PDB file of C-alpha atoms and ligand atoms in Angstrom:
ATOM      1  CA  MET A 503      -5.874 -33.012 -40.603  1.00 82.00           C
ATOM      2  CA  LYS A 504      -4.521 -29.372 -40.725  1.00 97.00           C
ATOM      3  CA  LEU A 505      -4.313 -28.409 -44.783  1.00 98.00           C
ATOM      4  CA  LEU A 506      -2.169 -25.240 -43.686  1.00 98.00           C
ATOM      5  CA  GLN A 507       0.222 -26.464 -41.525  1.00 98.00           C
ATOM      6  CA  ASN A 508       3.863 -25.023 -41.723  1.00 95.00           C
ATOM      7  CA  LYS A 509       3.282 -22.380 -44.317  1.00 98.00           C
ATOM      8  CA  THR A 510       2.667 -18.898 -44.437  1.00 98.00           C
ATOM      9  CA  ALA A 511       1.129 -17.004 -46.171  1.00 99.00           C
ATOM     10  CA  LEU A 512       1.026 -12.883 -46.889  1.00 99.00           C
ATOM     11  CA  ILE A 513      -2.679 -12.184 -47.418  1.00 99.00           C
ATOM     12  CA  THR A 514      -3.199  -8.052 -49.097  1.00 99.00           C
ATOM     13  CA  GLY A 515      -5.927  -6.195 -47.463  1.00 98.00           C
ATOM     14  CA  ALA A 516      -6.600  -8.329 -44.807  1.00 98.00           C
ATOM     15  CA  SER A 517      -7.882  -5.423 -42.242  1.00 98.00           C
ATOM     16  CA  ARG A 518     -11.488  -6.594 -42.984  1.00 96.00           C
ATOM     17  CA  GLY A 519     -13.711  -8.306 -45.408  1.00 96.00           C
ATOM     18  CA  ILE A 520     -12.825 -11.033 -47.672  1.00 98.00           C
ATOM     19  CA  GLY A 521      -8.837 -11.118 -46.692  1.00 98.00           C
ATOM     20  CA  ARG A 522     -10.266 -11.141 -43.580  1.00 98.00           C
ATOM     21  CA  GLY A 523     -11.978 -14.263 -43.263  1.00 98.00           C
ATOM     22  CA  ILE A 524      -9.069 -15.641 -45.607  1.00 98.00           C
ATOM     23  CA  ALA A 525      -7.029 -14.774 -42.600  1.00 99.00           C
ATOM     24  CA  ILE A 526      -8.959 -16.799 -39.825  1.00 98.00           C
ATOM     25  CA  GLU A 527      -9.199 -19.802 -42.396  1.00 98.00           C
ATOM     26  CA  PHE A 528      -5.846 -20.027 -42.641  1.00 99.00           C
ATOM     27  CA  ALA A 529      -5.553 -19.933 -39.111  1.00 98.00           C
ATOM     28  CA  LYS A 530      -7.927 -21.931 -39.066  1.00 98.00           C
ATOM     29  CA  GLN A 531      -6.065 -24.739 -40.673  1.00 98.00           C
ATOM     30  CA  GLY A 532      -2.782 -24.009 -39.025  1.00 98.00           C
ATOM     31  CA  ALA A 533      -0.748 -21.668 -41.059  1.00 99.00           C
ATOM     32  CA  ASN A 534       1.420 -19.050 -40.420  1.00 98.00           C
ATOM     33  CA  VAL A 535       0.398 -15.526 -41.472  1.00 99.00           C
ATOM     34  CA  ALA A 536       1.517 -12.376 -42.434  1.00 99.00           C
ATOM     35  CA  PHE A 537      -1.354  -9.441 -43.703  1.00 99.00           C
ATOM     36  CA  THR A 538      -1.362  -5.851 -44.794  1.00 99.00           C
ATOM     37  CA  TYR A 539      -4.218  -3.223 -44.305  1.00 98.00           C
ATOM     38  CA  ASN A 540      -3.951   0.335 -46.039  1.00 98.00           C
ATOM     39  CA  ALA A 541      -5.112   2.470 -42.792  1.00 97.00           C
ATOM     40  CA  SER A 542      -7.023   0.074 -40.661  1.00 97.00           C
ATOM     41  CA  ALA A 543      -4.799  -0.613 -37.994  1.00 98.00           C
ATOM     42  CA  GLU A 544      -6.173  -1.099 -34.970  1.00 98.00           C
ATOM     43  CA  ALA A 545      -8.387  -3.722 -36.564  1.00 98.00           C
ATOM     44  CA  ALA A 546      -5.160  -4.917 -38.000  1.00 98.00           C
ATOM     45  CA  LYS A 547      -4.129  -5.231 -34.327  1.00 98.00           C
ATOM     46  CA  ALA A 548      -7.020  -6.862 -32.806  1.00 98.00           C
ATOM     47  CA  LEU A 549      -6.976  -9.266 -35.976  1.00 98.00           C
ATOM     48  CA  GLU A 550      -3.376 -10.430 -35.055  1.00 98.00           C
ATOM     49  CA  LYS A 551      -4.450 -11.061 -31.680  1.00 98.00           C
ATOM     50  CA  GLU A 552      -7.514 -13.157 -32.968  1.00 98.00           C
ATOM     51  CA  LEU A 553      -4.667 -15.069 -35.498  1.00 98.00           C
ATOM     52  CA  GLU A 554      -2.736 -15.868 -32.667  1.00 98.00           C
ATOM     53  CA  ALA A 555      -5.620 -17.777 -30.361  1.00 98.00           C
ATOM     54  CA  PHE A 556      -5.041 -20.458 -33.153  1.00 98.00           C
ATOM     55  CA  GLY A 557      -1.549 -21.198 -31.438  1.00 98.00           C
ATOM     56  CA  ILE A 558       0.488 -19.478 -35.140  1.00 98.00           C
ATOM     57  CA  LYS A 559       1.897 -16.565 -35.673  1.00 98.00           C
ATOM     58  CA  ALA A 560      -0.060 -13.454 -37.035  1.00 99.00           C
ATOM     59  CA  ILE A 561       1.785  -9.628 -38.194  1.00 99.00           C
ATOM     60  CA  GLY A 562      -0.140  -7.458 -39.137  1.00 99.00           C
ATOM     61  CA  TYR A 563       2.106  -4.807 -41.570  1.00 99.00           C
ATOM     62  CA  GLN A 564       0.852  -1.157 -42.918  1.00 98.00           C
ATOM     63  CA  SER A 565       1.959  -1.134 -46.591  1.00 98.00           C
ATOM     64  CA  ASN A 566      -0.334  -0.245 -49.317  1.00 98.00           C
ATOM     65  CA  ALA A 567       0.039  -2.587 -52.255  1.00 98.00           C
ATOM     66  CA  ALA A 568       0.121   0.434 -55.142  1.00 98.00           C
ATOM     67  CA  ASP A 569       3.587   0.602 -53.843  1.00 98.00           C
ATOM     68  CA  PHE A 570       6.177  -1.187 -55.824  1.00 98.00           C
ATOM     69  CA  ASP A 571       9.800  -0.377 -53.210  1.00 98.00           C
ATOM     70  CA  ALA A 572       6.907  -0.774 -50.352  1.00 98.00           C
ATOM     71  CA  ALA A 573       5.551  -3.971 -51.695  1.00 98.00           C
ATOM     72  CA  GLN A 574       9.691  -4.993 -51.679  1.00 98.00           C
ATOM     73  CA  GLU A 575      10.538  -4.674 -48.699  1.00 98.00           C
ATOM     74  CA  LEU A 576       7.563  -5.789 -47.213  1.00 99.00           C
ATOM     75  CA  ALA A 577       7.901  -9.315 -48.485  1.00 98.00           C
ATOM     76  CA  LYS A 578      11.675  -8.617 -46.628  1.00 98.00           C
ATOM     77  CA  ASN A 579      10.201  -8.003 -43.557  1.00 98.00           C
ATOM     78  CA  VAL A 580       8.015 -10.738 -43.948  1.00 99.00           C
ATOM     79  CA  LEU A 581      11.038 -13.449 -44.882  1.00 98.00           C
ATOM     80  CA  ASP A 582      12.724 -11.830 -42.226  1.00 98.00           C
ATOM     81  CA  GLU A 583      10.027 -12.973 -39.947  1.00 98.00           C
ATOM     82  CA  PHE A 584       8.230 -15.518 -40.695  1.00 98.00           C
ATOM     83  CA  GLY A 585      11.300 -17.653 -42.702  1.00 98.00           C
ATOM     84  CA  SER A 586       9.425 -18.573 -45.690  1.00 98.00           C
ATOM     85  CA  ILE A 587       6.345 -17.102 -48.124  1.00 98.00           C
ATOM     86  CA  ASP A 588       4.863 -19.963 -49.033  1.00 98.00           C
ATOM     87  CA  ILE A 589       1.788 -18.522 -50.657  1.00 99.00           C
ATOM     88  CA  LEU A 590       0.838 -15.209 -51.481  1.00 99.00           C
ATOM     89  CA  ILE A 591      -2.866 -13.964 -51.670  1.00 98.00           C
ATOM     90  CA  ASN A 592      -3.120 -10.815 -53.267  1.00 99.00           C
ATOM     91  CA  ASN A 593      -6.178  -9.330 -52.028  1.00 98.00           C
ATOM     92  CA  ALA A 594      -6.152  -5.794 -51.592  1.00 98.00           C
ATOM     93  CA  GLY A 595      -8.944  -4.138 -53.696  1.00 98.00           C
ATOM     94  CA  ILE A 596     -10.912  -0.904 -54.274  1.00 96.00           C
ATOM     95  CA  THR A 597     -13.703   0.325 -56.432  1.00 96.00           C
ATOM     96  CA  LYS A 598     -14.169   3.708 -57.523  1.00 97.00           C
ATOM     97  CA  ASP A 599     -17.437   3.553 -59.526  1.00 96.00           C
ATOM     98  CA  ASN A 600     -18.643   5.862 -61.803  1.00 97.00           C
ATOM     99  CA  LEU A 601     -20.090   5.689 -65.908  1.00 98.00           C
ATOM    100  CA  LEU A 602     -17.253   5.815 -67.898  1.00 98.00           C
ATOM    101  CA  MET A 603     -18.582   9.893 -68.742  1.00 98.00           C
ATOM    102  CA  ARG A 604     -17.944  10.548 -65.173  1.00 98.00           C
ATOM    103  CA  ILE A 605     -14.417   8.754 -64.487  1.00 98.00           C
ATOM    104  CA  SER A 606     -11.458  10.515 -64.343  1.00 98.00           C
ATOM    105  CA  GLU A 607      -7.772   9.820 -64.524  1.00 98.00           C
ATOM    106  CA  ASP A 608      -6.953  10.236 -61.364  1.00 98.00           C
ATOM    107  CA  ASP A 609     -10.499   7.542 -60.165  1.00 98.00           C
ATOM    108  CA  PHE A 610      -9.215   5.092 -63.272  1.00 98.00           C
ATOM    109  CA  ASP A 611      -5.316   5.585 -62.165  1.00 98.00           C
ATOM    110  CA  LYS A 612      -5.749   4.307 -58.964  1.00 98.00           C
ATOM    111  CA  VAL A 613      -7.999   1.112 -59.455  1.00 98.00           C
ATOM    112  CA  ILE A 614      -5.266  -0.064 -61.676  1.00 99.00           C
ATOM    113  CA  GLU A 615      -3.021   0.700 -59.081  1.00 98.00           C
ATOM    114  CA  VAL A 616      -4.463  -1.038 -56.090  1.00 98.00           C
ATOM    115  CA  ASN A 617      -5.661  -3.835 -58.520  1.00 98.00           C
ATOM    116  CA  LEU A 618      -3.982  -4.474 -60.632  1.00 99.00           C
ATOM    117  CA  LYS A 619      -0.558  -3.053 -60.165  1.00 99.00           C
ATOM    118  CA  SER A 620      -0.483  -4.470 -56.880  1.00 99.00           C
ATOM    119  CA  VAL A 621      -0.541  -7.875 -58.011  1.00 99.00           C
ATOM    120  CA  PHE A 622       2.883  -7.869 -59.935  1.00 99.00           C
ATOM    121  CA  ASN A 623       3.943  -5.240 -56.739  1.00 99.00           C
ATOM    122  CA  LEU A 624       3.916  -8.835 -54.788  1.00 99.00           C
ATOM    123  CA  THR A 625       3.817 -11.214 -57.281  1.00 99.00           C
ATOM    124  CA  LYS A 626       7.407  -9.493 -58.478  1.00 98.00           C
ATOM    125  CA  ALA A 627       8.356  -9.676 -54.780  1.00 98.00           C
ATOM    126  CA  VAL A 628       8.071 -13.013 -53.552  1.00 98.00           C
ATOM    127  CA  ILE A 629       8.915 -15.564 -57.056  1.00 98.00           C
ATOM    128  CA  ARG A 630      12.670 -15.008 -56.215  1.00 98.00           C
ATOM    129  CA  PRO A 631      11.817 -17.002 -52.439  1.00 98.00           C
ATOM    130  CA  MET A 632       9.898 -19.022 -53.701  1.00 98.00           C
ATOM    131  CA  MET A 633      11.865 -20.343 -56.792  1.00 98.00           C
ATOM    132  CA  LYS A 634      14.546 -20.765 -54.226  1.00 98.00           C
ATOM    133  CA  GLN A 635      12.048 -22.946 -51.856  1.00 97.00           C
ATOM    134  CA  LYS A 636      11.353 -24.910 -55.795  1.00 98.00           C
ATOM    135  CA  ALA A 637       7.563 -24.637 -54.237  1.00 98.00           C
ATOM    136  CA  GLY A 638       4.632 -21.716 -53.967  1.00 98.00           C
ATOM    137  CA  SER A 639       0.499 -21.301 -54.566  1.00 99.00           C
ATOM    138  CA  ILE A 640      -0.541 -17.222 -55.765  1.00 99.00           C
ATOM    139  CA  ILE A 641      -3.793 -16.432 -55.899  1.00 99.00           C
ATOM    140  CA  ASN A 642      -4.910 -13.440 -57.352  1.00 99.00           C
ATOM    141  CA  MET A 643      -8.745 -11.853 -56.101  1.00 99.00           C
ATOM    142  CA  SER A 644     -10.133 -11.132 -59.439  1.00 99.00           C
ATOM    143  CA  SER A 645     -14.768 -10.738 -59.874  1.00 98.00           C
ATOM    144  CA  VAL A 646     -17.613 -12.089 -61.805  1.00 98.00           C
ATOM    145  CA  VAL A 647     -17.008  -8.178 -62.882  1.00 98.00           C
ATOM    146  CA  GLY A 648     -13.914  -8.999 -64.801  1.00 98.00           C
ATOM    147  CA  LEU A 649     -14.924 -11.988 -66.559  1.00 98.00           C
ATOM    148  CA  LYS A 650     -18.352 -10.024 -67.564  1.00 98.00           C
ATOM    149  CA  GLY A 651     -17.411  -6.291 -67.230  1.00 98.00           C
ATOM    150  CA  ASN A 652     -20.002  -4.260 -65.343  1.00 97.00           C
ATOM    151  CA  ALA A 653     -21.728  -1.015 -66.634  1.00 97.00           C
ATOM    152  CA  GLY A 654     -20.652   1.651 -64.018  1.00 98.00           C
ATOM    153  CA  GLN A 655     -17.063  -0.179 -63.315  1.00 98.00           C
ATOM    154  CA  ALA A 656     -14.956  -0.008 -66.194  1.00 98.00           C
ATOM    155  CA  ASN A 657     -12.097   0.822 -64.505  1.00 98.00           C
ATOM    156  CA  TYR A 658     -12.917  -2.210 -61.902  1.00 98.00           C
ATOM    157  CA  ALA A 659     -13.626  -3.893 -64.366  1.00 98.00           C
ATOM    158  CA  ALA A 660     -10.494  -3.760 -66.887  1.00 99.00           C
ATOM    159  CA  SER A 661      -8.458  -4.459 -63.676  1.00 99.00           C
ATOM    160  CA  LYS A 662     -10.261  -7.723 -62.596  1.00 99.00           C
ATOM    161  CA  ALA A 663      -9.560  -8.389 -66.042  1.00 99.00           C
ATOM    162  CA  GLY A 664      -6.179  -7.405 -66.183  1.00 99.00           C
ATOM    163  CA  ILE A 665      -5.782  -9.979 -63.394  1.00 99.00           C
ATOM    164  CA  LEU A 666      -6.807 -12.485 -65.321  1.00 99.00           C
ATOM    165  CA  GLY A 667      -3.984 -12.487 -67.931  1.00 99.00           C
ATOM    166  CA  PHE A 668      -1.266 -11.844 -65.672  1.00 99.00           C
ATOM    167  CA  THR A 669      -2.042 -15.006 -63.743  1.00 99.00           C
ATOM    168  CA  LYS A 670      -2.283 -17.450 -66.468  1.00 99.00           C
ATOM    169  CA  SER A 671       0.671 -15.391 -67.777  1.00 99.00           C
ATOM    170  CA  VAL A 672       2.256 -16.577 -64.410  1.00 99.00           C
ATOM    171  CA  ALA A 673       1.319 -19.811 -64.550  1.00 99.00           C
ATOM    172  CA  LEU A 674       2.688 -20.301 -67.500  1.00 99.00           C
ATOM    173  CA  GLU A 675       6.362 -18.888 -66.666  1.00 98.00           C
ATOM    174  CA  LEU A 676       6.393 -20.615 -63.563  1.00 98.00           C
ATOM    175  CA  GLY A 677       4.950 -24.086 -63.786  1.00 98.00           C
ATOM    176  CA  SER A 678       8.621 -25.658 -63.992  1.00 98.00           C
ATOM    177  CA  ARG A 679       9.570 -24.141 -61.021  1.00 98.00           C
ATOM    178  CA  ASN A 680       6.222 -25.040 -58.994  1.00 98.00           C
ATOM    179  CA  ILE A 681       5.256 -21.829 -58.605  1.00 99.00           C
ATOM    180  CA  ARG A 682       1.017 -22.641 -58.898  1.00 99.00           C
ATOM    181  CA  CYS A 683      -0.995 -19.594 -59.462  1.00 99.00           C
ATOM    182  CA  ASN A 684      -4.199 -19.193 -59.902  1.00 99.00           C
ATOM    183  CA  ALA A 685      -7.503 -16.926 -59.725  1.00 99.00           C
ATOM    184  CA  ILE A 686     -11.242 -16.797 -58.241  1.00 99.00           C
ATOM    185  CA  ALA A 687     -14.082 -14.617 -58.980  1.00 98.00           C
ATOM    186  CA  PRO A 688     -15.720 -13.657 -56.304  1.00 98.00           C
ATOM    187  CA  GLY A 689     -19.910 -12.618 -56.718  1.00 96.00           C
ATOM    188  CA  PHE A 690     -21.607 -10.960 -54.767  1.00 94.00           C
ATOM    189  CA  ILE A 691     -19.657 -11.092 -51.807  1.00 96.00           C
ATOM    190  CA  GLU A 692     -21.098  -9.093 -48.628  1.00 94.00           C
ATOM    191  CA  THR A 693     -19.030  -7.317 -46.697  1.00 89.00           C
ATOM    192  CA  GLU A 694     -18.158  -3.209 -46.267  1.00 80.00           C
ATOM    193  CA  MET A 695     -17.518  -3.317 -49.845  1.00 71.00           C
ATOM    194  CA  THR A 696     -20.836  -4.165 -50.897  1.00 77.00           C
ATOM    195  CA  ASP A 697     -22.509  -2.158 -47.616  1.00 81.00           C
ATOM    196  CA  LYS A 698     -21.599   1.519 -49.560  1.00 79.00           C
ATOM    197  CA  LEU A 699     -24.544  -0.352 -51.881  1.00 82.00           C
ATOM    198  CA  ASP A 700     -28.673   0.333 -50.769  1.00 88.00           C
ATOM    199  CA  SER A 701     -31.034  -2.607 -49.997  1.00 89.00           C
ATOM    200  CA  LYS A 702     -33.035  -2.497 -53.309  1.00 91.00           C
ATOM    201  CA  THR A 703     -29.781  -2.746 -54.987  1.00 88.00           C
ATOM    202  CA  VAL A 704     -28.788  -5.676 -52.820  1.00 90.00           C
ATOM    203  CA  ASP A 705     -31.976  -7.591 -52.433  1.00 91.00           C
ATOM    204  CA  GLU A 706     -31.970  -7.541 -56.241  1.00 91.00           C
ATOM    205  CA  TRP A 707     -29.190  -9.238 -56.198  1.00 89.00           C
ATOM    206  CA  ARG A 708     -29.569 -12.006 -54.255  1.00 94.00           C
ATOM    207  CA  LYS A 709     -32.788 -12.800 -56.051  1.00 94.00           C
ATOM    208  CA  GLY A 710     -30.490 -13.120 -58.688  1.00 94.00           C
ATOM    209  CA  VAL A 711     -28.232 -15.239 -57.891  1.00 97.00           C
ATOM    210  CA  PRO A 712     -29.008 -19.291 -58.131  1.00 98.00           C
ATOM    211  CA  LEU A 713     -27.489 -20.025 -54.668  1.00 98.00           C
ATOM    212  CA  ARG A 714     -30.719 -16.728 -53.354  1.00 96.00           C
ATOM    213  CA  ARG A 715     -27.946 -15.623 -51.469  1.00 96.00           C
ATOM    214  CA  GLY A 716     -25.018 -13.245 -50.967  1.00 95.00           C
ATOM    215  CA  GLY A 717     -21.532 -15.087 -49.911  1.00 97.00           C
ATOM    216  CA  THR A 718     -19.589 -14.413 -47.461  1.00 97.00           C
ATOM    217  CA  PRO A 719     -15.790 -14.164 -46.876  1.00 98.00           C
ATOM    218  CA  LYS A 720     -15.701 -17.430 -45.571  1.00 98.00           C
ATOM    219  CA  ASP A 721     -17.162 -18.727 -48.690  1.00 98.00           C
ATOM    220  CA  ILE A 722     -14.247 -16.920 -50.776  1.00 98.00           C
ATOM    221  CA  ALA A 723     -11.741 -18.604 -47.859  1.00 98.00           C
ATOM    222  CA  ASP A 724     -12.180 -22.035 -48.489  1.00 98.00           C
ATOM    223  CA  ALA A 725     -12.227 -22.152 -52.290  1.00 99.00           C
ATOM    224  CA  CYS A 726      -8.019 -20.384 -51.215  1.00 99.00           C
ATOM    225  CA  VAL A 727      -7.869 -22.979 -48.638  1.00 99.00           C
ATOM    226  CA  PHE A 728      -8.039 -25.094 -51.614  1.00 98.00           C
ATOM    227  CA  LEU A 729      -6.626 -23.427 -54.129  1.00 99.00           C
ATOM    228  CA  ALA A 730      -3.157 -22.598 -51.294  1.00 99.00           C
ATOM    229  CA  SER A 731      -3.285 -26.520 -49.736  1.00 98.00           C
ATOM    230  CA  ASP A 732      -1.734 -29.605 -51.648  1.00 98.00           C
ATOM    231  CA  MET A 733      -5.157 -30.409 -52.308  1.00 98.00           C
ATOM    232  CA  SER A 734      -4.790 -29.058 -55.518  1.00 98.00           C
ATOM    233  CA  SER A 735      -1.038 -29.184 -56.691  1.00 98.00           C
ATOM    234  CA  TYR A 736      -2.006 -30.025 -60.451  1.00 98.00           C
ATOM    235  CA  ILE A 737      -4.209 -26.446 -60.892  1.00 99.00           C
ATOM    236  CA  THR A 738      -2.599 -23.635 -62.263  1.00 99.00           C
ATOM    237  CA  GLY A 739      -3.453 -20.631 -64.684  1.00 99.00           C
ATOM    238  CA  GLN A 740      -7.374 -21.202 -63.617  1.00 99.00           C
ATOM    239  CA  THR A 741      -9.464 -18.868 -62.148  1.00 98.00           C
ATOM    240  CA  LEU A 742     -12.000 -20.087 -59.854  1.00 98.00           C
ATOM    241  CA  SER A 743     -15.411 -18.254 -59.685  1.00 98.00           C
ATOM    242  CA  VAL A 744     -17.317 -18.585 -56.303  1.00 98.00           C
ATOM    243  CA  ASP A 745     -20.064 -17.408 -57.310  1.00 98.00           C
ATOM    244  CA  GLY A 746     -23.507 -18.975 -55.959  1.00 98.00           C
ATOM    245  CA  GLY A 747     -23.911 -19.586 -59.858  1.00 98.00           C
ATOM    246  CA  MET A 748     -24.226 -15.674 -60.500  1.00 96.00           C
ATOM    247  CA  LEU A 749     -22.572 -16.448 -64.073  1.00 93.00           C
ATOM    248  CA  THR A 750     -24.021 -20.171 -65.119  1.00 93.00           C
TER     249      THR A 750
HETATM  250  P1  NAP B1183     -13.391  -4.091 -48.322  1.00 51.80           P
HETATM  251  O1  NAP B1183     -13.604  -4.855 -47.603  1.00 51.80           O
HETATM  252  O2  NAP B1183     -13.679  -3.169 -49.253  1.00 51.80           O
HETATM  253  O3  NAP B1183     -11.371  -4.617 -47.671  1.00 51.80           O
HETATM  254  C1  NAP B1183     -10.559  -4.083 -48.694  1.00 51.80           C
HETATM  255  C2  NAP B1183      -9.446  -4.364 -47.940  1.00 51.80           C
HETATM  256  O4  NAP B1183      -7.754  -4.219 -49.176  1.00 51.80           O
HETATM  257  C3  NAP B1183      -8.545  -3.362 -46.819  1.00 51.80           C
HETATM  258  O5  NAP B1183      -8.207  -4.626 -45.950  1.00 51.80           O
HETATM  259  C4  NAP B1183      -8.049  -2.327 -46.763  1.00 51.80           C
HETATM  260  O6  NAP B1183      -7.464  -1.873 -45.837  1.00 51.80           O
HETATM  261  C5  NAP B1183      -7.343  -3.637 -48.521  1.00 51.80           C
HETATM  262  N1  NAP B1183      -6.939  -2.210 -48.884  1.00 51.80           N
HETATM  263  C6  NAP B1183      -7.622  -1.327 -49.731  1.00 51.80           C
HETATM  264  N2  NAP B1183      -6.211  -0.338 -50.267  1.00 51.80           N
HETATM  265  C7  NAP B1183      -5.094  -0.954 -50.167  1.00 51.80           C
HETATM  266  C8  NAP B1183      -3.444  -0.760 -50.288  1.00 51.80           C
HETATM  267  N3  NAP B1183      -3.331  -0.087 -50.938  1.00 51.80           N
HETATM  268  N4  NAP B1183      -2.940  -1.593 -49.873  1.00 51.80           N
HETATM  269  C9  NAP B1183      -3.000  -2.498 -49.526  1.00 51.80           C
HETATM  270  N5  NAP B1183      -3.822  -2.073 -48.850  1.00 51.80           N
HETATM  271  C10 NAP B1183      -5.163  -2.116 -49.014  1.00 51.80           C
HETATM  272  O7  NAP B1183     -12.318  -4.570 -49.775  1.00 51.80           O
HETATM  273  P2  NAP B1183     -13.667  -6.683 -50.030  1.00 51.80           P
HETATM  274  O8  NAP B1183     -15.051  -6.610 -50.169  1.00 51.80           O
HETATM  275  O9  NAP B1183     -13.031  -6.890 -48.286  1.00 51.80           O
HETATM  276  O10 NAP B1183     -12.936  -7.432 -51.514  1.00 51.80           O
HETATM  277  C11 NAP B1183     -11.751  -8.301 -51.533  1.00 51.80           C
HETATM  278  C12 NAP B1183     -10.837  -8.570 -52.499  1.00 51.80           C
HETATM  279  O11 NAP B1183     -12.067  -8.802 -53.272  1.00 51.80           O
HETATM  280  C13 NAP B1183     -10.655  -7.057 -52.753  1.00 51.80           C
HETATM  281  O12 NAP B1183      -9.772  -7.093 -54.332  1.00 51.80           O
HETATM  282  C14 NAP B1183     -11.987  -6.721 -54.409  1.00 51.80           C
HETATM  283  O13 NAP B1183     -12.222  -6.382 -55.740  1.00 51.80           O
HETATM  284  C15 NAP B1183     -12.505  -8.481 -54.511  1.00 51.80           C
HETATM  285  N6  NAP B1183     -14.001  -8.185 -54.546  1.00 51.80           N
HETATM  286  C16 NAP B1183     -14.996  -8.172 -53.803  1.00 51.80           C
HETATM  287  C17 NAP B1183     -16.124  -8.519 -54.176  1.00 51.80           C
HETATM  288  C18 NAP B1183     -17.301  -8.196 -52.864  1.00 51.80           C
HETATM  289  O14 NAP B1183     -18.786  -8.620 -53.195  1.00 51.80           O
HETATM  290  N7  NAP B1183     -16.938  -7.813 -51.462  1.00 51.80           N
HETATM  291  C19 NAP B1183     -16.207  -9.287 -55.334  1.00 51.80           C
HETATM  292  C20 NAP B1183     -15.043  -9.890 -56.157  1.00 51.80           C
HETATM  293  C21 NAP B1183     -13.748  -9.108 -55.988  1.00 51.80           C
HETATM  294  P3  NAP B1183      -7.757  -0.848 -45.422  1.00 51.80           P
HETATM  295  O15 NAP B1183      -8.713  -1.409 -44.153  1.00 51.80           O
HETATM  296  O16 NAP B1183      -6.892  -0.071 -44.139  1.00 51.80           O
HETATM  297  O17 NAP B1183      -7.661   0.223 -45.811  1.00 51.80           O
END
C-alpha cells in the first residue's frame, strides 16, 4: 500500500540534500510533488524527471522561500496546477556559521529570513486551502541545534528554535480544522551542507552518535512520510528527533 497516494506535497528546497531525499520517497509513496529550489535549475529539472518515473506528477519551481509575496504566488500556482496542497514541508534552509563576535547583522538576518520567516511565508500561503479541504499536514525542518544550541551557530540555532515555537502554535491554532503541524529535528545528516566541513570533524561527529553513523536524507524522508501520512493522524505539535540517538 502506498501511504501518500493521491496527495499533493509542496516541499521547499528539494534540489539537493534532505529535500531531494524527501521528494523521492514521497514519489515512491504515490504523492504528486511540487518542489522549490533557489538557484539549482539543472538539478531541479533532473529531479522532475526522476520523480515522474514513479508515475506521479512533479514540478520544480524557482521560488525564494524568504520572500513573502513569492510564497503566496507559489502556492497559488501549485493549487492551479495540482488542484490541492495536502502536505507542506518547510525544508529550505541555509547556514552562515560564525562565532557571535563575528556574525554580521546581515548574516543574522539572512539566516532568520531563509530558515524561519520562510516557514511563516509558506504556512500562511497554504492554510486557507487546507482549511477548505478540512485536512493538512505541515512538517517543519528544525535541527538538533534548535533544541540544544551550538557554539558558532547562534543565528542558525535561533532560527531552528524559533521554528519549534511556531510549529506548536500552529498545531494549537489549527488542530480544530484537522490541520496538523509537526517538526523534525535532524541530527547530523550527510548532505552538501555538511560536505563543507573538514573530514576530521565529520569523523568525530560520526563517533559521537550512538548509532555510529551520520544520517542519510532517506532517514529524514522516512520520518516525513510518517508525519505526512494518515499513519500519524493523531500526532500534532510534536518534534521528532531523527538523530541516531545524538541527544539521548
Ligand atoms: P542543502 O543540501 O544545503 O540544501 C538546501 C536546499 O534549500 C537546496 O535545495 C537549496 O536550493 C534550497 N534553498 C536554499 N535557500 C533557499 C531559498 N531562499 N528559497 C528556496 N530554497 C532555498 O541542505 P540540507 O542539508 O539538505 O538541509 C535541509 C534542511 O534540513 C535545512 O533546513 C537544514 O537546516 C536542515 N538540517 C540539516 C541537517 C544536516 O545535517 N544536513 C541537520 C539538521 C537540520 P539551491 O540548490 O537552489 O540552492
